[in-house]
């Protein structure tokens, strides 16, 4: 996620990890999006509990309301020759990996996370934010995304680093 310093808008910038491709990396992505402690600090005093959470809920509501339209647009990606979905199985017109990725997106738009029951919009946003800020997930991220490089255990919040005498 990239924050615009003028408007405060945020946008996704790692397009190579769209459609769950981050799960197939040598070190799979463990978070639905990167929401490190530094990014939470950048959200201000309320952190994820203020405008950020409310905007996420509004966005998820709109995505759910327009699910069919969005899925029709995304379906075009399954036929895009520039998308790297992996090898087609013999006789396949549409790549199985592409079809599975779209099924996963459709499930998420219906509030289904990890083959469970559908969640409310607020519940799904809470789940995603909890996953994105989870210490257990963040410490398993690719080493160059850690707050402190070269540490072999987990990230350390910047506020703690400032207090350490060796920093």
Short mmCIF file of N, CA, C and O in Angstrom, two decimals, residues 6-111:
data_model
loop_
_atom_site.label_atom_id
_atom_site.label_comp_id
_atom_site.label_asym_id
_atom_site.label_seq_id
_atom_site.Cartn_x
_atom_site.Cartn_y
_atom_site.Cartn_z
N UNK A 6 0.14 14.05 -0.33
CA UNK A 6 -0.67 15.26 -0.50
C UNK A 6 -2.13 15.04 -0.08
O UNK A 6 -2.69 15.84 0.64
N UNK A 7 -2.72 13.95 -0.52
CA UNK A 7 -4.15 13.73 -0.29
C UNK A 7 -4.44 12.71 0.81
O UNK A 7 -5.57 12.65 1.31
N UNK A 8 -3.46 11.88 1.17
CA UNK A 8 -3.70 10.84 2.16
C UNK A 8 -4.31 9.58 1.55
O UNK A 8 -4.57 8.60 2.25
N UNK A 9 -4.54 9.58 0.23
CA UNK A 9 -5.09 8.40 -0.43
C UNK A 9 -4.09 7.26 -0.36
O UNK A 9 -2.88 7.48 -0.27
N UNK A 10 -4.59 6.05 -0.39
CA UNK A 10 -3.69 4.90 -0.44
C UNK A 10 -4.08 4.03 -1.63
O UNK A 10 -5.24 3.98 -2.02
N UNK A 11 -3.10 3.37 -2.22
CA UNK A 11 -3.36 2.50 -3.36
C UNK A 11 -2.41 1.31 -3.31
O UNK A 11 -1.37 1.35 -2.69
N UNK A 12 -2.81 0.25 -3.98
CA UNK A 12 -2.02 -0.97 -4.05
C UNK A 12 -0.92 -0.77 -5.09
O UNK A 12 -1.19 -0.28 -6.18
N UNK A 13 0.31 -1.10 -4.76
CA UNK A 13 1.40 -0.88 -5.70
C UNK A 13 2.12 -2.15 -6.14
O UNK A 13 2.85 -2.14 -7.10
N UNK A 14 1.91 -3.25 -5.46
CA UNK A 14 2.62 -4.48 -5.79
C UNK A 14 1.75 -5.34 -6.70
O UNK A 14 1.17 -6.33 -6.28
N UNK A 15 1.65 -4.94 -7.96
CA UNK A 15 0.73 -5.60 -8.88
C UNK A 15 1.15 -7.02 -9.22
O UNK A 15 0.34 -7.80 -9.70
N UNK A 16 2.38 -7.39 -8.96
CA UNK A 16 2.80 -8.75 -9.24
C UNK A 16 2.25 -9.75 -8.23
O UNK A 16 2.36 -10.95 -8.41
N UNK A 17 1.64 -9.25 -7.17
CA UNK A 17 1.07 -10.14 -6.15
C UNK A 17 -0.46 -10.15 -6.18
O UNK A 17 -1.09 -10.60 -5.23
N UNK A 18 -1.06 -9.66 -7.26
CA UNK A 18 -2.51 -9.72 -7.38
C UNK A 18 -2.96 -11.15 -7.59
O UNK A 18 -2.19 -12.01 -8.01
N UNK A 19 -4.21 -11.41 -7.33
CA UNK A 19 -4.83 -12.72 -7.54
C UNK A 19 -4.12 -13.81 -6.75
O UNK A 19 -3.90 -14.91 -7.23
N UNK A 20 -3.77 -13.52 -5.52
CA UNK A 20 -3.14 -14.49 -4.61
C UNK A 20 -1.78 -15.00 -5.07
O UNK A 20 -1.31 -16.02 -4.60
N UNK A 21 -1.13 -14.30 -5.98
CA UNK A 21 0.19 -14.75 -6.42
C UNK A 21 1.22 -14.67 -5.30
O UNK A 21 2.22 -15.37 -5.32
N UNK A 22 0.96 -13.81 -4.32
CA UNK A 22 1.86 -13.71 -3.18
C UNK A 22 1.95 -15.01 -2.39
O UNK A 22 2.94 -15.27 -1.71
N UNK A 23 0.92 -15.84 -2.49
CA UNK A 23 0.92 -17.13 -1.77
C UNK A 23 1.83 -18.15 -2.43
O UNK A 23 2.17 -19.16 -1.82
N UNK A 24 2.24 -17.89 -3.67
CA UNK A 24 3.07 -18.85 -4.40
C UNK A 24 4.55 -18.46 -4.42
O UNK A 24 5.34 -19.14 -5.04
N UNK A 25 4.90 -17.37 -3.75
CA UNK A 25 6.30 -16.95 -3.70
C UNK A 25 7.13 -17.92 -2.86
O UNK A 25 6.59 -18.72 -2.09
N UNK A 26 8.44 -17.84 -3.02
CA UNK A 26 9.34 -18.69 -2.23
C UNK A 26 9.06 -18.49 -0.73
O UNK A 26 9.07 -19.45 0.03
N UNK A 27 8.86 -17.26 -0.32
CA UNK A 27 8.42 -16.92 1.04
C UNK A 27 7.01 -16.35 0.90
O UNK A 27 6.85 -15.17 0.63
N UNK A 28 5.98 -17.16 1.05
CA UNK A 28 4.61 -16.70 0.78
C UNK A 28 4.20 -15.51 1.64
O UNK A 28 4.63 -15.37 2.78
N UNK A 29 3.36 -14.66 1.06
CA UNK A 29 2.80 -13.54 1.79
C UNK A 29 1.91 -14.10 2.89
O UNK A 29 1.10 -14.98 2.65
N UNK A 30 2.05 -13.60 4.08
CA UNK A 30 1.27 -14.08 5.23
C UNK A 30 0.13 -13.15 5.61
O UNK A 30 -0.69 -13.48 6.44
N UNK A 31 0.13 -11.97 5.02
CA UNK A 31 -0.87 -10.96 5.38
C UNK A 31 -1.70 -10.60 4.15
O UNK A 31 -1.20 -10.67 3.02
N UNK A 32 -2.97 -10.22 4.35
CA UNK A 32 -3.79 -9.84 3.20
C UNK A 32 -3.31 -8.54 2.55
O UNK A 32 -3.47 -8.32 1.36
N UNK A 33 -2.71 -7.68 3.36
CA UNK A 33 -2.06 -6.46 2.90
C UNK A 33 -1.10 -6.05 4.01
O UNK A 33 -1.25 -6.46 5.15
N UNK A 34 -0.10 -5.25 3.67
CA UNK A 34 0.92 -4.89 4.65
C UNK A 34 0.45 -3.72 5.48
O UNK A 34 0.25 -2.62 4.97
N UNK A 35 0.25 -3.98 6.75
CA UNK A 35 -0.17 -2.94 7.68
C UNK A 35 0.75 -3.03 8.90
O UNK A 35 0.37 -3.49 9.97
N UNK A 36 1.99 -2.62 8.68
CA UNK A 36 3.01 -2.70 9.72
C UNK A 36 2.76 -1.63 10.77
O UNK A 36 1.99 -0.69 10.54
N UNK A 37 3.40 -1.74 11.93
CA UNK A 37 3.22 -0.72 12.98
C UNK A 37 3.55 0.69 12.49
O UNK A 37 2.89 1.65 12.90
N UNK A 38 4.53 0.83 11.62
CA UNK A 38 4.85 2.15 11.08
C UNK A 38 3.69 2.72 10.27
O UNK A 38 3.40 3.91 10.33
N UNK A 39 3.02 1.86 9.50
CA UNK A 39 1.88 2.32 8.72
C UNK A 39 0.71 2.66 9.62
O UNK A 39 -0.01 3.63 9.37
N UNK A 40 0.50 1.87 10.67
CA UNK A 40 -0.58 2.17 11.62
C UNK A 40 -0.30 3.52 12.28
O UNK A 40 -1.21 4.34 12.44
N UNK A 41 0.95 3.78 12.64
CA UNK A 41 1.32 5.07 13.23
C UNK A 41 1.02 6.21 12.27
O UNK A 41 0.59 7.29 12.69
N UNK A 42 1.21 5.99 10.98
CA UNK A 42 0.95 7.02 9.97
C UNK A 42 -0.53 7.35 9.86
O UNK A 42 -0.90 8.42 9.36
N UNK A 43 -1.40 6.46 10.35
CA UNK A 43 -2.84 6.71 10.30
C UNK A 43 -3.30 7.68 11.37
O UNK A 43 -4.46 8.07 11.40
N UNK A 44 -2.41 8.07 12.26
CA UNK A 44 -2.77 9.06 13.27
C UNK A 44 -3.13 8.44 14.60
O UNK A 44 -2.93 7.24 14.84
N UNK A 45 -3.71 9.26 15.44
CA UNK A 45 -4.01 8.88 16.82
C UNK A 45 -4.96 7.67 16.89
O UNK A 45 -4.79 6.80 17.72
N UNK A 46 -5.94 7.62 16.02
CA UNK A 46 -6.92 6.53 16.07
C UNK A 46 -6.41 5.25 15.43
O UNK A 46 -7.04 4.20 15.58
N UNK A 47 -5.31 5.32 14.71
CA UNK A 47 -4.76 4.12 14.08
C UNK A 47 -5.77 3.47 13.15
O UNK A 47 -6.38 4.15 12.33
N UNK A 48 -5.98 2.18 13.30
CA UNK A 48 -6.92 1.47 12.43
C UNK A 48 -8.36 1.59 12.92
O UNK A 48 -9.28 1.17 12.22
N UNK A 49 -8.55 2.15 14.09
CA UNK A 49 -9.90 2.21 14.68
C UNK A 49 -10.71 3.43 14.25
O UNK A 49 -11.86 3.54 14.60
N UNK A 50 -10.13 4.35 13.50
CA UNK A 50 -10.85 5.56 13.12
C UNK A 50 -11.35 5.50 11.69
O UNK A 50 -12.06 4.57 11.28
N UNK A 51 -10.94 6.49 10.94
CA UNK A 51 -11.39 6.63 9.56
C UNK A 51 -10.96 5.44 8.70
O UNK A 51 -11.70 5.01 7.81
N UNK A 52 -9.78 4.87 8.99
CA UNK A 52 -9.30 3.75 8.19
C UNK A 52 -10.29 2.59 8.20
O UNK A 52 -10.67 2.07 7.15
N UNK A 53 -10.73 2.18 9.39
CA UNK A 53 -11.67 1.05 9.49
C UNK A 53 -12.99 1.40 8.80
O UNK A 53 -13.55 0.58 8.06
N UNK A 54 -13.48 2.60 9.01
CA UNK A 54 -14.77 2.99 8.43
C UNK A 54 -14.68 3.00 6.90
O UNK A 54 -15.58 2.53 6.22
N UNK A 55 -13.59 3.53 6.35
CA UNK A 55 -13.43 3.55 4.89
C UNK A 55 -13.30 2.12 4.36
O UNK A 55 -13.85 1.80 3.30
N UNK A 56 -12.63 1.25 5.09
CA UNK A 56 -12.54 -0.16 4.68
C UNK A 56 -13.92 -0.80 4.63
O UNK A 56 -14.24 -1.55 3.71
N UNK A 57 -14.74 -0.50 5.63
CA UNK A 57 -16.10 -1.07 5.67
C UNK A 57 -16.95 -0.54 4.52
O UNK A 57 -17.69 -1.30 3.89
N UNK A 58 -16.84 0.76 4.24
CA UNK A 58 -17.60 1.34 3.13
C UNK A 58 -17.14 0.73 1.81
O UNK A 58 -17.96 0.36 0.96
N UNK A 59 -15.83 0.60 1.64
CA UNK A 59 -15.28 0.02 0.41
C UNK A 59 -15.75 -1.42 0.23
O UNK A 59 -16.17 -1.82 -0.85
N UNK A 60 -15.69 -2.20 1.32
CA UNK A 60 -16.13 -3.60 1.23
C UNK A 60 -17.62 -3.69 0.91
O UNK A 60 -18.05 -4.53 0.12
N UNK A 61 -18.42 -2.80 1.47
CA UNK A 61 -19.85 -2.77 1.17
C UNK A 61 -20.08 -2.50 -0.31
O UNK A 61 -20.89 -3.18 -0.96
N UNK A 62 -19.38 -1.53 -0.85
CA UNK A 62 -19.52 -1.20 -2.28
C UNK A 62 -19.05 -2.35 -3.17
O UNK A 62 -19.68 -2.66 -4.18
N UNK A 63 -17.93 -2.97 -2.80
CA UNK A 63 -17.44 -4.11 -3.58
C UNK A 63 -18.46 -5.25 -3.57
O UNK A 63 -18.70 -5.89 -4.60
N UNK A 64 -19.08 -5.48 -2.42
CA UNK A 64 -20.09 -6.54 -2.34
C UNK A 64 -21.33 -6.20 -3.16
O UNK A 64 -21.90 -7.07 -3.81
N UNK A 65 -21.74 -4.93 -3.11
CA UNK A 65 -22.93 -4.51 -3.87
C UNK A 65 -22.72 -4.66 -5.37
O UNK A 65 -23.66 -4.94 -6.11
N UNK A 66 -21.50 -4.49 -5.83
CA UNK A 66 -21.20 -4.55 -7.26
C UNK A 66 -20.36 -5.77 -7.60
O UNK A 66 -19.59 -5.77 -8.57
N UNK A 67 -20.55 -6.84 -6.84
CA UNK A 67 -19.76 -8.07 -7.01
C UNK A 67 -19.84 -8.63 -8.42
O UNK A 67 -18.83 -8.97 -9.02
N UNK A 68 -21.04 -8.73 -8.98
CA UNK A 68 -21.20 -9.34 -10.30
C UNK A 68 -20.47 -8.53 -11.37
O UNK A 68 -19.79 -9.10 -12.23
N UNK A 69 -20.58 -7.22 -11.32
CA UNK A 69 -19.90 -6.37 -12.29
C UNK A 69 -18.39 -6.52 -12.17
O UNK A 69 -17.68 -6.67 -13.17
N UNK A 70 -17.91 -6.48 -10.94
CA UNK A 70 -16.47 -6.62 -10.71
C UNK A 70 -15.96 -7.98 -11.20
O UNK A 70 -14.92 -8.05 -11.85
N UNK A 71 -16.70 -9.04 -10.92
CA UNK A 71 -16.27 -10.37 -11.36
C UNK A 71 -16.24 -10.47 -12.88
O UNK A 71 -15.37 -11.13 -13.45
N UNK A 72 -17.18 -9.80 -13.56
CA UNK A 72 -17.17 -9.80 -15.03
C UNK A 72 -15.93 -9.10 -15.56
O UNK A 72 -15.34 -9.54 -16.55
N UNK A 73 -15.53 -8.02 -14.92
CA UNK A 73 -14.32 -7.30 -15.34
C UNK A 73 -13.08 -8.17 -15.09
O UNK A 73 -12.21 -8.29 -15.95
N UNK A 74 -13.01 -8.79 -13.93
CA UNK A 74 -11.85 -9.61 -13.58
C UNK A 74 -11.74 -10.86 -14.45
O UNK A 74 -10.65 -11.35 -14.69
N UNK A 75 -12.88 -11.35 -14.92
CA UNK A 75 -12.88 -12.56 -15.75
C UNK A 75 -12.04 -12.35 -17.01
O UNK A 75 -11.44 -13.30 -17.53
N UNK A 76 -11.95 -11.11 -17.49
CA UNK A 76 -11.15 -10.83 -18.68
C UNK A 76 -9.68 -11.16 -18.45
O UNK A 76 -8.96 -11.53 -19.38
N UNK A 77 -9.22 -11.05 -17.19
CA UNK A 77 -7.82 -11.36 -16.89
C UNK A 77 -7.50 -12.83 -17.12
O UNK A 77 -6.35 -13.18 -17.35
N UNK A 78 -8.49 -13.70 -17.05
CA UNK A 78 -8.22 -15.12 -17.26
C UNK A 78 -7.83 -15.41 -18.70
O UNK A 78 -7.24 -16.44 -18.99
N UNK A 79 -8.16 -14.49 -19.60
CA UNK A 79 -7.84 -14.67 -21.02
C UNK A 79 -6.66 -13.81 -21.47
O UNK A 79 -6.28 -13.85 -22.63
N UNK A 80 -6.10 -13.02 -20.56
CA UNK A 80 -5.01 -12.11 -20.91
C UNK A 80 -3.72 -12.90 -21.07
O UNK A 80 -3.24 -13.53 -20.13
N UNK A 81 -3.12 -12.86 -22.26
CA UNK A 81 -1.89 -13.64 -22.49
C UNK A 81 -0.69 -13.11 -21.70
O UNK A 81 0.30 -13.82 -21.54
N UNK A 82 -0.77 -11.88 -21.20
CA UNK A 82 0.35 -11.32 -20.44
C UNK A 82 0.33 -11.72 -18.97
O UNK A 82 1.31 -11.55 -18.27
N UNK A 83 -0.79 -12.25 -18.51
CA UNK A 83 -0.88 -12.72 -17.12
C UNK A 83 -0.18 -14.07 -17.00
O UNK A 83 -0.37 -14.94 -17.84
N UNK A 84 0.62 -14.22 -15.97
CA UNK A 84 1.35 -15.47 -15.75
C UNK A 84 0.60 -16.32 -14.74
O UNK A 84 0.82 -16.23 -13.54
N UNK A 85 -0.30 -17.15 -15.23
CA UNK A 85 -1.09 -18.01 -14.35
C UNK A 85 -0.43 -19.36 -14.11
O UNK A 85 -0.82 -20.08 -13.23
N UNK A 86 0.53 -19.71 -14.91
CA UNK A 86 1.13 -21.03 -14.84
C UNK A 86 0.68 -21.82 -16.06
O UNK A 86 -0.15 -21.35 -16.84
N UNK A 87 1.19 -23.01 -16.22
CA UNK A 87 0.87 -23.79 -17.43
C UNK A 87 -0.59 -24.25 -17.44
O UNK A 87 -1.16 -24.58 -16.41
N UNK A 88 -1.18 -24.25 -18.65
CA UNK A 88 -2.53 -24.79 -18.81
C UNK A 88 -2.47 -26.31 -18.79
O UNK A 88 -1.50 -26.92 -19.21
N UNK A 89 -3.52 -26.91 -18.30
CA UNK A 89 -3.64 -28.36 -18.38
C UNK A 89 -4.06 -28.70 -19.81
O UNK A 89 -4.68 -27.90 -20.50
N UNK A 90 -3.74 -29.90 -20.27
CA UNK A 90 -4.12 -30.28 -21.64
C UNK A 90 -5.62 -30.12 -21.87
O UNK A 90 -6.43 -30.56 -21.07
N UNK A 91 -5.98 -29.44 -22.97
CA UNK A 91 -7.37 -29.26 -23.34
C UNK A 91 -8.08 -28.10 -22.64
O UNK A 91 -9.25 -27.86 -22.90
N UNK A 92 -7.39 -27.39 -21.76
CA UNK A 92 -8.02 -26.27 -21.05
C UNK A 92 -8.06 -25.03 -21.93
O UNK A 92 -7.08 -24.66 -22.54
N UNK A 93 -9.22 -24.36 -21.95
CA UNK A 93 -9.32 -23.07 -22.63
C UNK A 93 -8.94 -21.96 -21.67
O UNK A 93 -8.33 -20.99 -22.05
N UNK A 94 -9.35 -22.12 -20.40
CA UNK A 94 -9.02 -21.14 -19.36
C UNK A 94 -8.19 -21.84 -18.31
O UNK A 94 -8.52 -22.94 -17.86
N UNK A 95 -7.10 -21.23 -17.93
CA UNK A 95 -6.18 -21.81 -16.96
C UNK A 95 -6.88 -22.11 -15.64
O UNK A 95 -7.62 -21.28 -15.11
N UNK A 96 -6.61 -23.28 -15.08
CA UNK A 96 -7.21 -23.68 -13.80
C UNK A 96 -6.84 -22.71 -12.68
O UNK A 96 -7.67 -22.35 -11.86
N UNK A 97 -5.57 -22.27 -12.65
CA UNK A 97 -5.14 -21.34 -11.61
C UNK A 97 -5.90 -20.03 -11.68
O UNK A 97 -6.23 -19.43 -10.66
N UNK A 98 -6.17 -19.57 -12.90
CA UNK A 98 -6.94 -18.33 -13.08
C UNK A 98 -8.37 -18.51 -12.57
O UNK A 98 -8.90 -17.65 -11.87
N UNK A 99 -8.97 -19.62 -12.92
CA UNK A 99 -10.33 -19.91 -12.47
C UNK A 99 -10.40 -20.00 -10.95
O UNK A 99 -11.31 -19.46 -10.33
N UNK A 100 -9.42 -20.65 -10.34
CA UNK A 100 -9.38 -20.78 -8.89
C UNK A 100 -9.19 -19.41 -8.22
O UNK A 100 -9.82 -19.12 -7.20
N UNK A 101 -8.34 -18.57 -8.80
CA UNK A 101 -8.11 -17.23 -8.24
C UNK A 101 -9.41 -16.42 -8.27
O UNK A 101 -9.75 -15.74 -7.29
N UNK A 102 -10.16 -16.51 -9.35
CA UNK A 102 -11.43 -15.79 -9.43
C UNK A 102 -12.45 -16.36 -8.44
O UNK A 102 -13.23 -15.61 -7.86
N UNK A 103 -12.43 -17.66 -8.24
CA UNK A 103 -13.34 -18.26 -7.24
C UNK A 103 -13.02 -17.73 -5.84
O UNK A 103 -13.92 -17.43 -5.06
N UNK A 104 -11.73 -17.63 -5.55
CA UNK A 104 -11.31 -17.10 -4.24
C UNK A 104 -11.76 -15.65 -4.06
O UNK A 104 -12.22 -15.27 -2.98
N UNK A 105 -11.63 -14.85 -5.11
CA UNK A 105 -12.06 -13.45 -5.04
C UNK A 105 -13.57 -13.38 -4.85
O UNK A 105 -14.08 -12.61 -4.03
N UNK A 106 -14.30 -14.19 -5.58
CA UNK A 106 -15.76 -14.21 -5.45
C UNK A 106 -16.17 -14.60 -4.03
O UNK A 106 -17.07 -13.99 -3.44
N UNK A 107 -15.50 -15.60 -3.46
CA UNK A 107 -15.79 -15.99 -2.08
C UNK A 107 -15.56 -14.83 -1.12
O UNK A 107 -16.37 -14.56 -0.24
N UNK A 108 -14.46 -14.13 -1.30
CA UNK A 108 -14.14 -13.00 -0.42
C UNK A 108 -15.17 -11.89 -0.56
O UNK A 108 -15.53 -11.25 0.42
N UNK A 109 -15.63 -11.66 -1.79
CA UNK A 109 -16.64 -10.63 -2.00
C UNK A 109 -17.98 -11.02 -1.38
O UNK A 109 -18.81 -10.16 -1.10
N UNK A 110 -18.18 -12.30 -1.16
CA UNK A 110 -19.39 -12.76 -0.47
C UNK A 110 -19.16 -12.90 1.03
O UNK A 110 -20.04 -13.32 1.76
N UNK A 111 -17.94 -12.57 1.49
CA UNK A 111 -17.64 -12.60 2.92
C UNK A 111 -17.14 -13.93 3.43
O UNK A 111 -17.03 -14.13 4.63
#
